[in-house]
Amino acid sequence: MILSRKIISASISGTLFTVLLGFIWTNPFGDNITSIQNYLFSVISVTPIYMMYSMPVIMIYGILTSIISDKIGEFISIKAKETNAEIFVSGALHIVFSLVLFWISIGASLLFFITDRLLKSRNKKYEWLEAIKSLAIPLLTWLILMGIVWGYD
């Protein structure tokens, strides 16, 4: 089922995206980072904030636009009788739909696209229970990081 695969893709790529964003954009509040320990704590502190704002967008907007991109890509691939057209059209549409926040959302979109393609290449039918279980990935990541922040304070 396509929707369950998209939910799994969003859970994995959304979590990966927010963690990477935490490492890249560590200091959104302008604090001084004076040591590696300070840097790592900033990453741990800011990542749950990124998750709270980006995960709902990835789960709703990302899944919806990814399904639309894939369906349009499949349609064009069938009409053009070119099997490789589907991946290129779908990838291009993922990027077009991600132009909302430009560089930040393009990174999330590319991670989503790659994750989804890897899951699709496994030729496995993903069930709803697997999709629901995959939601534990961002939830547990958020809880662990928030536990570290609360424990540190």
Tab-separated table of C-alpha atoms in Angstrom, residues 117-126:
chain	number	residue	atom	x	y	z
A	117	ARG	CA	12.814	4.956	-3.398
A	118	LEU	CA	14.914	2.677	-1.189
A	119	LEU	CA	11.784	1.292	0.457
A	120	LYS	CA	10.068	0.907	-2.925
A	121	SER	CA	13.076	-0.935	-4.369
A	122	ARG	CA	12.634	-3.662	-1.768
A	123	ASN	CA	9.423	-4.712	-3.594
A	124	LYS	CA	7.729	-5.299	-0.264
A	125	LYS	CA	4.120	-4.589	0.569
A	126	TYR	CA	4.107	-2.386	3.642
